[in-house]
Amino acid sequence: MASEGRQANPVKHFVLVHGSCHGAWSWYKIVALLKSSGHKVTALDLAASGINPKQVGDLRSISEYFQPLRDFMESLPADERVVLVGHSLGGLAISQAMEKFPEKVSVAVFVTASMPGPTLNISTLNQESLRRQGPLLDSQFTHDNGPNNPPTTFSFGPLFLSLNVYQLSPTEDLALGTVLMRPVRLFSEEDMSNELMLSKKYASVKRVFIISEEDKLGKKDFQLWMIEKNPPDAVKEIKGSDHMVMMSKPKELWVHLQAIAEKYS
């Protein structure tokens, strides 16, 4: 099958961007599948994530958090176009990249990901997300600026991960996530709004949203709400998948990513 895929499809370059508290490691199944089909794959660690050397306390703005993706996009040859794939909070990172480097993106894929846009600002998106948020159980916030100021970092708790993030994924992947998780920096709404002012440049890039049917973190009704407020060019759905689509339904996601890349090449 892999050899047939290589004959049918020219090589695409997929750039995979993880969600909050995760890292490039979360894509390990998709990296292997895409490479087996002959494609080029870059899975990035955002700042203070995965094996990126920065510490969460070093980050002062969401722009610094996104810096590794911006640096990578800047380093691409002028004539190369990539397939940008963002998962969860990674949707914000790829949105900024679409705005800054639209000519280098053939299509952007939002995998149950935050999807702001010119018609859906980050403030409204965050408010709606918070309004729908369920109990965070054993997840933890830190208050490095004192108890009377907003929290500075967030970490998923093991129980929350097992019940709401990895509930349909193999137990080995839950174990992996539990040991590799790093806290994510929480940024002010003003900072996020300044860095995610999206215009016609963002809108010029083809966009596809992949719904995860059984996602308990960004529930299906919230995914549909984002799609309604900021309509993409196409919508796909993966059934029987949790928030970690790449862990619970890797082959289905792999098939969708290849088809999307082929259509919008």
Coordinates of C-alpha atoms in Angstrom, one line a residue:
M1 CA 0.0 0.0 0.0
A2 CA 2.8 2.4 0.9
S3 CA 4.5 1.9 -2.5
E4 CA 1.1 2.5 -4.3
G5 CA 0.7 5.7 -2.3
R6 CA 4.2 6.9 -3.4
Q7 CA 3.4 6.3 -7.1
A8 CA 0.0 8.1 -6.9
N9 CA 1.0 11.1 -4.7
P10 CA 3.9 13.5 -5.1
V11 CA 5.7 14.0 -1.8
K12 CA 4.0 16.5 0.5
H13 CA 5.6 18.2 3.5
F14 CA 3.5 17.9 6.6
V15 CA 4.2 20.2 9.6
L16 CA 2.6 18.9 12.8
V17 CA 1.9 21.2 15.8
H18 CA 0.9 19.8 19.1
G19 CA -1.7 21.0 21.7
S20 CA -1.3 22.3 25.2
C21 CA 1.0 20.4 27.7
H22 CA 2.0 18.1 24.9
G23 CA 4.9 18.0 22.4
A24 CA 6.1 16.7 19.0
W25 CA 6.1 13.2 20.7
S26 CA 2.2 13.2 20.6
W27 CA 2.4 12.7 16.8
Y28 CA 4.6 9.7 16.8
K29 CA 2.1 7.4 15.1
I30 CA 1.2 9.9 12.4
V31 CA 4.9 10.7 11.7
A32 CA 5.5 7.0 11.1
L33 CA 2.4 6.5 8.9
L34 CA 3.1 9.6 6.8
K35 CA 6.7 8.7 6.4
S36 CA 5.7 5.1 5.4
S37 CA 3.7 6.7 2.5
G38 CA 6.8 8.6 1.3
H39 CA 6.0 12.0 2.7
K40 CA 8.2 14.5 4.5
V41 CA 7.2 15.2 8.0
T42 CA 8.3 17.8 10.6
A43 CA 6.8 17.5 14.1
L44 CA 7.7 20.6 16.1
D45 CA 8.0 21.4 19.8
L46 CA 6.6 24.8 20.6
A47 CA 8.6 26.7 23.3
A48 CA 8.8 25.1 26.7
S49 CA 7.1 22.0 25.3
G50 CA 8.4 18.4 24.6
I51 CA 12.2 18.6 24.5
N52 CA 12.4 22.3 23.8
P53 CA 14.9 23.7 26.3
K54 CA 13.0 26.7 27.4
Q55 CA 11.2 26.6 30.7
V56 CA 7.6 27.6 31.1
G57 CA 8.6 30.4 33.5
D58 CA 10.8 31.9 30.7
L59 CA 7.8 32.7 28.5
R60 CA 6.5 36.2 28.6
S61 CA 4.1 36.2 25.6
I62 CA 2.3 33.8 23.4
S63 CA 4.5 35.0 20.5
E64 CA 7.5 33.4 22.4
Y65 CA 5.5 30.2 22.7
F66 CA 4.9 30.1 18.9
Q67 CA 8.5 31.2 18.1
P68 CA 9.7 27.7 17.0
L69 CA 7.0 27.4 14.4
R70 CA 7.7 31.0 13.1
D71 CA 11.4 30.2 12.9
F72 CA 10.7 27.0 11.0
M73 CA 8.4 28.8 8.5
E74 CA 11.0 31.5 7.9
S75 CA 13.6 28.9 7.2
L76 CA 11.6 27.2 4.4
P77 CA 12.7 27.9 0.8
A78 CA 10.6 30.6 -0.9
D79 CA 9.0 28.1 -3.3
E80 CA 8.1 25.4 -0.7
R81 CA 4.5 25.1 0.5
V82 CA 3.6 22.9 3.5
V83 CA 0.6 21.2 4.9
L84 CA 0.1 22.8 8.4
V85 CA -1.6 20.6 10.9
G86 CA -2.6 21.9 14.3
H87 CA -4.1 19.9 17.2
S88 CA -6.1 21.5 20.0
L89 CA -4.3 24.7 21.2
G90 CA -1.9 24.2 18.2
G91 CA -4.7 25.7 16.1
L92 CA -3.7 29.1 17.4
A93 CA 0.0 28.6 16.4
I94 CA -0.9 27.5 12.9
S95 CA -3.4 30.4 12.6
Q96 CA -0.6 32.9 13.3
A97 CA 1.6 31.1 10.8
M98 CA -1.1 31.3 8.2
E99 CA -1.3 35.1 8.8
K100 CA 2.4 35.6 8.6
F101 CA 3.3 33.1 5.8
P102 CA 0.2 32.5 3.7
E103 CA 2.3 31.9 0.6
K104 CA 4.1 29.0 2.3
V105 CA 1.0 27.1 3.2
S106 CA -0.9 24.9 0.7
V107 CA -3.6 24.0 3.3
A108 CA -4.1 24.3 7.0
V109 CA -5.8 21.4 8.9
F110 CA -7.4 22.0 12.3
V111 CA -7.7 18.6 14.2
T112 CA -10.3 19.3 16.9
A113 CA -8.3 22.5 17.2
S114 CA -8.9 26.1 18.3
M115 CA -9.8 27.9 15.1
P116 CA -10.0 31.7 15.4
G117 CA -10.4 33.9 12.3
P118 CA -11.3 37.3 10.9
T119 CA -14.9 36.7 11.9
L120 CA -14.1 34.9 15.2
N121 CA -11.7 36.7 17.5
I122 CA -9.7 34.9 20.2
S123 CA -11.6 36.7 23.0
T124 CA -15.0 35.3 21.9
L125 CA -13.4 31.9 21.3
N126 CA -11.9 31.7 24.8
Q127 CA -15.2 32.9 26.4
E128 CA -17.2 30.3 24.6
S129 CA -14.6 27.6 25.5
L130 CA -14.7 28.5 29.2
R131 CA -18.5 28.6 29.2
R132 CA -18.6 25.0 28.0
Q133 CA -15.8 23.8 30.2
G134 CA -16.5 20.9 32.6
P135 CA -14.8 20.1 35.9
L136 CA -11.0 20.0 35.7
L137 CA -10.7 17.4 38.4
D138 CA -7.1 16.9 39.4
S139 CA -5.6 19.3 36.9
Q140 CA -3.5 22.1 38.4
F141 CA -2.9 25.8 38.1
T142 CA 0.1 27.7 39.5
H143 CA 0.0 31.3 40.6
D144 CA 3.6 32.5 40.2
N145 CA 2.5 36.1 40.4
G146 CA 0.8 35.6 43.7
P147 CA -2.6 34.2 44.7
N148 CA -4.5 37.5 43.9
N149 CA -3.3 37.5 40.3
P150 CA -4.4 35.3 37.4
P151 CA -2.9 31.8 37.2
T152 CA 0.3 31.5 35.2
T153 CA 0.5 27.8 34.2
F154 CA -1.8 24.9 33.8
S155 CA -1.2 21.1 33.9
F156 CA -3.6 18.2 33.1
G157 CA -4.0 15.8 36.0
P158 CA -3.7 12.0 35.4
L159 CA -7.4 11.4 36.2
F160 CA -8.5 14.2 33.9
L161 CA -6.3 12.8 31.1
S162 CA -7.7 9.3 31.5
L163 CA -11.4 10.4 31.6
N164 CA -11.5 13.3 29.2
V165 CA -8.5 13.4 26.9
Y166 CA -7.3 9.8 26.3
Q167 CA -10.5 7.9 27.2
L168 CA -10.6 6.0 23.9
S169 CA -6.8 5.8 23.3
P170 CA -4.6 2.8 24.2
T171 CA -3.5 2.7 27.8
E172 CA 0.1 2.8 26.7
D173 CA -0.5 6.2 25.1
L174 CA -2.2 7.5 28.3
A175 CA 0.9 6.3 30.2
L176 CA 3.2 8.0 27.7
G177 CA 1.2 11.3 28.0
T178 CA 1.2 11.2 31.7
V179 CA 5.0 11.0 32.0
L180 CA 5.8 13.4 29.2
M181 CA 3.3 16.2 30.0
R182 CA 4.7 19.7 30.7
P183 CA 2.8 22.6 32.1
V184 CA 1.5 25.2 29.6
R185 CA 1.9 28.9 30.1
L186 CA -1.3 30.9 30.4
F187 CA -1.3 34.2 28.5
S188 CA -3.4 37.3 28.9
E189 CA -6.3 37.9 26.6
E190 CA -4.7 41.2 25.5
D191 CA -1.5 39.4 24.6
M192 CA -3.4 36.7 22.7
S193 CA -5.6 39.2 20.9
N194 CA -2.6 41.3 19.8
E195 CA -0.7 38.3 18.4
L196 CA -3.8 36.7 16.7
M197 CA -5.2 39.6 14.7
L198 CA -6.2 37.7 11.6
S199 CA -6.9 39.3 8.2
K200 CA -7.3 38.5 4.5
K201 CA -3.8 36.9 4.6
Y202 CA -5.1 34.2 7.0
A203 CA -8.4 34.0 5.0
S204 CA -6.4 33.4 1.7
V205 CA -5.2 30.0 3.0
K206 CA -7.4 26.9 2.4
R207 CA -8.6 25.5 5.7
V208 CA -10.0 22.1 6.7
F209 CA -11.5 21.2 10.1
I210 CA -11.4 17.6 11.3
I211 CA -14.1 16.9 13.9
S212 CA -13.4 14.3 16.6
E213 CA -16.7 12.8 17.4
E214 CA -16.1 11.6 21.0
D215 CA -13.8 14.5 22.2
K216 CA -14.7 15.3 25.8
L217 CA -12.2 18.2 26.1
G218 CA -13.3 20.3 23.1
K219 CA -16.7 18.7 22.7
K220 CA -18.4 18.2 19.3
D221 CA -20.9 21.0 19.9
F222 CA -18.0 23.4 20.5
Q223 CA -16.2 22.2 17.4
L224 CA -19.4 22.8 15.4
W225 CA -19.8 26.2 16.9
M226 CA -16.3 27.2 15.7
I227 CA -17.1 25.9 12.2
E228 CA -20.3 27.9 12.1
K229 CA -18.6 31.1 13.3
N230 CA -15.5 30.7 11.1
P231 CA -16.5 28.4 8.2
P232 CA -13.5 26.4 6.7
D233 CA -13.3 25.1 3.1
A234 CA -14.1 21.6 4.2
V235 CA -15.1 19.6 7.2
K236 CA -14.3 16.0 7.9
E237 CA -15.3 13.8 10.9
I238 CA -13.6 10.9 12.6
K239 CA -15.9 8.7 14.6
G240 CA -14.9 6.9 17.8
S241 CA -12.0 9.2 18.5
D242 CA -11.2 11.1 21.7
H243 CA -9.4 14.4 22.0
M244 CA -6.1 12.7 21.1
V245 CA -7.2 11.7 17.6
M246 CA -3.7 10.8 16.6
M247 CA -3.6 8.3 19.4
S248 CA -7.1 6.8 19.3
K249 CA -7.7 6.8 15.5
P250 CA -4.3 7.3 13.8
K251 CA -5.0 5.4 10.6
E252 CA -8.2 7.3 10.0
L253 CA -6.4 10.6 10.6
W254 CA -3.6 9.5 8.3
V255 CA -6.0 8.8 5.5
H256 CA -7.7 12.1 5.9
L257 CA -4.4 14.1 6.0
Q258 CA -3.2 12.5 2.8
A259 CA -6.5 13.1 0.9
I260 CA -6.6 16.7 2.1
A261 CA -3.0 17.3 1.1
E262 CA -3.7 15.8 -2.3
K263 CA -6.8 17.9 -2.9
Y264 CA -5.2 21.2 -2.0
S265 CA -1.7 20.7 -3.3

